[in-house]
PDB file of C-alpha atoms in Angstrom:
ATOM      1  CA  MET S   1      91.041  43.889 147.148  1.00 50.00           C
ATOM      2  CA  ILE S   2      88.145  46.039 148.093  1.00 57.00           C
ATOM      3  CA  HIS S   3      91.078  48.575 149.852  1.00 64.00           C
ATOM      4  CA  ILE S   4      92.446  49.048 146.235  1.00 70.00           C
ATOM      5  CA  GLU S   5      89.136  49.791 144.553  1.00 86.00           C
ATOM      6  CA  LYS S   6      88.642  52.468 147.240  1.00 84.00           C
ATOM      7  CA  LYS S   7      91.774  54.136 146.428  1.00 85.00           C
ATOM      8  CA  LYS S   8      90.961  54.134 142.728  1.00 87.00           C
ATOM      9  CA  ILE S   9      87.314  55.361 143.576  1.00 88.00           C
ATOM     10  CA  VAL S  10      89.085  58.277 145.314  1.00 88.00           C
ATOM     11  CA  ALA S  11      91.653  58.845 142.798  1.00 89.00           C
ATOM     12  CA  LEU S  12      88.866  59.151 140.052  1.00 91.00           C
ATOM     13  CA  ILE S  13      86.810  61.572 142.168  1.00 92.00           C
ATOM     14  CA  ILE S  14      90.006  63.780 143.080  1.00 92.00           C
ATOM     15  CA  LEU S  15      90.705  63.865 139.217  1.00 94.00           C
ATOM     16  CA  ALA S  16      87.215  64.476 138.249  1.00 93.00           C
ATOM     17  CA  SER S  17      86.950  67.533 140.774  1.00 93.00           C
ATOM     18  CA  LEU S  18      89.885  68.950 139.304  1.00 93.00           C
ATOM     19  CA  CYS S  19      88.672  68.766 135.941  1.00 92.00           C
ATOM     20  CA  ILE S  20      85.567  70.492 136.740  1.00 92.00           C
ATOM     21  CA  ILE S  21      87.337  73.225 138.499  1.00 90.00           C
ATOM     22  CA  SER S  22      89.972  73.617 135.775  1.00 89.00           C
ATOM     23  CA  LEU S  23      87.394  74.209 133.342  1.00 87.00           C
ATOM     24  CA  SER S  24      85.067  76.343 135.649  1.00 86.00           C
ATOM     25  CA  LEU S  25      88.078  78.334 135.963  1.00 83.00           C
ATOM     26  CA  PHE S  26      88.783  78.684 132.415  1.00 79.00           C
ATOM     27  CA  PHE S  27      85.257  79.972 131.405  1.00 78.00           C
ATOM     28  CA  ILE S  28      85.418  82.456 134.222  1.00 80.00           C
ATOM     29  CA  PHE S  29      88.794  84.094 133.529  1.00 76.00           C
ATOM     30  CA  ASN S  30      88.947  83.556 129.729  1.00 74.00           C
ATOM     31  CA  LYS S  31      89.174  87.202 128.342  1.00 78.00           C
ATOM     32  CA  LYS S  32      90.043  86.191 124.530  1.00 81.00           C
ATOM     33  CA  ALA S  33      87.390  86.125 121.728  1.00 85.00           C
ATOM     34  CA  ARG S  34      88.119  83.794 118.599  1.00 90.00           C
ATOM     35  CA  PHE S  35      88.547  85.419 115.382  1.00 92.00           C
ATOM     36  CA  VAL S  36      88.740  83.861 111.987  1.00 94.00           C
ATOM     37  CA  PHE S  37      90.769  85.058 109.527  1.00 95.00           C
ATOM     38  CA  TYR S  38      91.445  84.254 105.671  1.00 95.00           C
ATOM     39  CA  PHE S  39      94.630  85.282 103.608  1.00 94.00           C
ATOM     40  CA  GLN S  40      96.162  83.829 100.318  1.00 92.00           C
ATOM     41  CA  HIS S  41      98.244  81.207 100.223  1.00 91.00           C
ATOM     42  CA  ARG S  42     101.743  83.074  98.583  1.00 87.00           C
ATOM     43  CA  ASP S  43     102.322  80.313  95.990  1.00 87.00           C
ATOM     44  CA  THR S  44      99.150  78.787  95.232  1.00 89.00           C
ATOM     45  CA  GLY S  45      96.872  81.455  95.690  1.00 85.00           C
ATOM     46  CA  VAL S  46      94.471  79.372  97.907  1.00 91.00           C
ATOM     47  CA  LEU S  47      92.763  80.905 100.809  1.00 92.00           C
ATOM     48  CA  GLN S  48      94.185  79.803 104.204  1.00 92.00           C
ATOM     49  CA  VAL S  49      92.253  79.848 107.454  1.00 94.00           C
ATOM     50  CA  GLU S  50      93.799  81.286 110.511  1.00 94.00           C
ATOM     51  CA  SER S  51      92.558  81.502 113.850  1.00 92.00           C
ATOM     52  CA  ARG S  52      93.506  84.003 116.574  1.00 92.00           C
ATOM     53  CA  TYR S  53      92.525  84.499 120.124  1.00 90.00           C
ATOM     54  CA  LEU S  54      92.351  88.455 120.804  1.00 89.00           C
ATOM     55  CA  PRO S  55      91.248  90.169 124.278  1.00 88.00           C
ATOM     56  CA  LYS S  56      87.643  90.826 124.735  1.00 86.00           C
ATOM     57  CA  VAL S  57      86.965  94.524 124.316  1.00 85.00           C
ATOM     58  CA  LYS S  58      84.025  96.820 124.173  1.00 85.00           C
ATOM     59  CA  LYS S  59      81.635  96.481 121.256  1.00 78.00           C
ATOM     60  CA  GLY S  60      82.618  99.621 119.727  1.00 79.00           C
ATOM     61  CA  GLU S  61      86.279  98.938 119.622  1.00 89.00           C
ATOM     62  CA  LYS S  62      85.859  95.233 118.431  1.00 90.00           C
ATOM     63  CA  VAL S  63      85.614  96.592 114.915  1.00 92.00           C
ATOM     64  CA  ASN S  64      88.874  98.734 115.203  1.00 93.00           C
ATOM     65  CA  LEU S  65      90.649  95.488 116.875  1.00 93.00           C
ATOM     66  CA  LEU S  66      89.622  93.298 113.907  1.00 93.00           C
ATOM     67  CA  ILE S  67      90.821  95.828 111.214  1.00 94.00           C
ATOM     68  CA  ASP S  68      94.203  96.555 113.030  1.00 94.00           C
ATOM     69  CA  GLU S  69      94.760  92.893 113.177  1.00 94.00           C
ATOM     70  CA  LEU S  70      93.837  92.302 109.596  1.00 94.00           C
ATOM     71  CA  LEU S  71      96.469  95.159 108.514  1.00 93.00           C
ATOM     72  CA  LEU S  72      98.899  93.449 110.565  1.00 91.00           C
ATOM     73  CA  GLY S  73      98.858  90.410 108.328  1.00 90.00           C
ATOM     74  CA  PRO S  74      99.064  87.000 108.261  1.00 93.00           C
ATOM     75  CA  MET S  75     101.296  84.954 111.042  1.00 91.00           C
ATOM     76  CA  ALA S  76     101.867  82.079 108.878  1.00 88.00           C
ATOM     77  CA  ASP S  77     105.023  82.746 106.732  1.00 86.00           C
ATOM     78  CA  ARG S  78     103.614  81.304 103.390  1.00 88.00           C
ATOM     79  CA  SER S  79     100.752  83.602 103.508  1.00 90.00           C
ATOM     80  CA  LEU S  80     100.301  87.235 101.532  1.00 91.00           C
ATOM     81  CA  PRO S  81      99.014  90.441 103.881  1.00 91.00           C
ATOM     82  CA  LEU S  82      95.859  91.657 102.646  1.00 90.00           C
ATOM     83  CA  PHE S  83      97.034  95.022 101.755  1.00 90.00           C
ATOM     84  CA  PRO S  84     101.374  95.961 101.789  1.00 89.00           C
ATOM     85  CA  ARG S  85     103.196  96.497 104.921  1.00 85.00           C
ATOM     86  CA  ASN S  86     102.819  99.578 106.876  1.00 89.00           C
ATOM     87  CA  THR S  87      98.934  99.868 105.801  1.00 91.00           C
ATOM     88  CA  ARG S  88      97.212 101.246 108.452  1.00 93.00           C
ATOM     89  CA  SER S  89      93.757 102.598 109.119  1.00 94.00           C
ATOM     90  CA  LEU S  90      93.214 106.288 109.382  1.00 94.00           C
ATOM     91  CA  SER S  91      89.803 106.249 110.550  1.00 94.00           C
ATOM     92  CA  THR S  92      86.851 103.813 110.867  1.00 93.00           C
ATOM     93  CA  ALA S  93      83.417 104.505 111.428  1.00 92.00           C
ATOM     94  CA  LEU S  94      80.461 102.591 111.912  1.00 92.00           C
ATOM     95  CA  VAL S  95      77.001 103.911 110.824  1.00 92.00           C
ATOM     96  CA  GLY S  96      74.014 101.811 111.361  1.00 92.00           C
ATOM     97  CA  LYS S  97      75.114  98.556 109.474  1.00 92.00           C
ATOM     98  CA  THR S  98      77.844 100.385 107.314  1.00 92.00           C
ATOM     99  CA  LEU S  99      81.634 100.139 107.995  1.00 93.00           C
ATOM    100  CA  TYR S 100      83.617 103.099 106.656  1.00 94.00           C
ATOM    101  CA  VAL S 101      87.188 102.420 106.402  1.00 95.00           C
ATOM    102  CA  ASN S 102      90.046 104.823 105.751  1.00 95.00           C
ATOM    103  CA  LEU S 103      93.034 103.193 104.973  1.00 93.00           C
ATOM    104  CA  SER S 104      96.697 104.886 104.510  1.00 93.00           C
ATOM    105  CA  SER S 105      98.103 105.664 101.206  1.00 89.00           C
ATOM    106  CA  GLU S 106     100.451 102.503 101.587  1.00 89.00           C
ATOM    107  CA  ALA S 107      97.655 100.427 100.687  1.00 86.00           C
ATOM    108  CA  LEU S 108      98.349 101.472  96.989  1.00 82.00           C
ATOM    109  CA  ASN S 109     102.042 100.522  97.026  1.00 80.00           C
ATOM    110  CA  ILE S 110     101.849  97.828  94.768  1.00 73.00           C
ATOM    111  CA  LEU S 111     105.905  97.118  94.894  1.00 62.00           C
ATOM    112  CA  ASP S 112     105.366  95.244  98.083  1.00 60.00           C
ATOM    113  CA  GLU S 113     104.508  91.333  98.323  1.00 76.00           C
ATOM    114  CA  ALA S 114     100.738  91.502  99.118  1.00 73.00           C
ATOM    115  CA  SER S 115      97.479  90.388  97.508  1.00 73.00           C
ATOM    116  CA  THR S 116      96.488  92.298  94.533  1.00 77.00           C
ATOM    117  CA  ASN S 117      94.523  95.325  95.502  1.00 78.00           C
ATOM    118  CA  LYS S 118      91.176  93.863  94.520  1.00 84.00           C
ATOM    119  CA  GLU S 119      91.719  90.555  95.967  1.00 87.00           C
ATOM    120  CA  GLY S 120      93.217  92.455  99.188  1.00 87.00           C
ATOM    121  CA  ALA S 121      90.084  94.345  99.158  1.00 89.00           C
ATOM    122  CA  ALA S 122      87.448  91.284  98.852  1.00 91.00           C
ATOM    123  CA  LEU S 123      89.444  89.631 101.231  1.00 93.00           C
ATOM    124  CA  PHE S 124      89.463  92.337 103.705  1.00 93.00           C
ATOM    125  CA  ARG S 125      85.370  92.614 103.039  1.00 93.00           C
ATOM    126  CA  LYS S 126      85.141  88.733 103.842  1.00 95.00           C
ATOM    127  CA  ASN S 127      87.238  88.817 106.908  1.00 95.00           C
ATOM    128  CA  VAL S 128      85.220  91.558 108.344  1.00 94.00           C
ATOM    129  CA  PHE S 129      81.676  90.066 107.367  1.00 94.00           C
ATOM    130  CA  ARG S 130      82.847  86.804 108.894  1.00 93.00           C
ATOM    131  CA  ASN S 131      83.826  88.184 112.158  1.00 93.00           C
ATOM    132  CA  VAL S 132      81.177  90.972 112.875  1.00 90.00           C
ATOM    133  CA  ARG S 133      77.813  89.843 111.898  1.00 88.00           C
ATOM    134  CA  LYS S 134      75.694  93.227 112.200  1.00 90.00           C
ATOM    135  CA  ILE S 135      77.863  94.847 109.293  1.00 91.00           C
ATOM    136  CA  ASP S 136      75.804  94.382 105.859  1.00 92.00           C
ATOM    137  CA  ILE S 137      78.124  97.033 104.088  1.00 91.00           C
ATOM    138  CA  ILE S 138      81.767  97.970 104.021  1.00 93.00           C
ATOM    139  CA  GLN S 139      83.060 101.201 102.250  1.00 93.00           C
ATOM    140  CA  ILE S 140      86.915 100.982 101.825  1.00 93.00           C
ATOM    141  CA  TYR S 141      88.782 104.509 101.241  1.00 92.00           C
ATOM    142  CA  ILE S 142      92.411 105.008 100.544  1.00 90.00           C
ATOM    143  CA  ASP S 143      93.738 108.513 101.961  1.00 87.00           C
ATOM    144  CA  GLY S 144      89.902 109.824 101.614  1.00 86.00           C
ATOM    145  CA  SER S 145      89.063 108.714  97.966  1.00 84.00           C
ATOM    146  CA  SER S 146      87.136 105.730  97.356  1.00 86.00           C
ATOM    147  CA  ILE S 147      88.813 102.559  96.168  1.00 80.00           C
ATOM    148  CA  TYR S 148      86.904 102.397  93.137  1.00 70.00           C
ATOM    149  CA  GLU S 149      88.092 105.846  92.138  1.00 57.00           C
ATOM    150  CA  ASN S 150      91.929 104.630  92.679  1.00 52.00           C
ATOM    151  CA  GLU S 151      93.602 103.581  89.354  1.00 50.00           C
ATOM    152  CA  GLY S 152      95.145 100.434  91.431  1.00 49.00           C
ATOM    153  CA  PHE S 153      91.758  99.056  91.936  1.00 49.00           C
TER     154      PHE S 153
END
């Protein structure tokens, strides 16, 4: 009976050691950062939360990675992209705590299935503010014109 308990103790020690080693390796070699995105549900309009694990990049590249991922749209079938498909970022600049984003003219394409322009821009801002804390103001441009100068907004 004592012999069986020693085997159990040895097995538990080995199992605990493997768990500790596994967790240690996970934290040492984990090269991904968690981002949380919000997209509108296609049918109800309710916000859906989507988590993505993206590669860790230098601080200056984090905003560009975030914007590119947002423009790719949601992974869920029943969610709407923020802007029409094929919208891309022409340029981004972070000046102090203000982010300037210049989107391609495809963002004005209202024939594509996406959130409305105002809702898309509002969700874009919400997503950036949620994932990059150091930004206070976001200025969105489409083909060099402020979104408030475009008729679709």
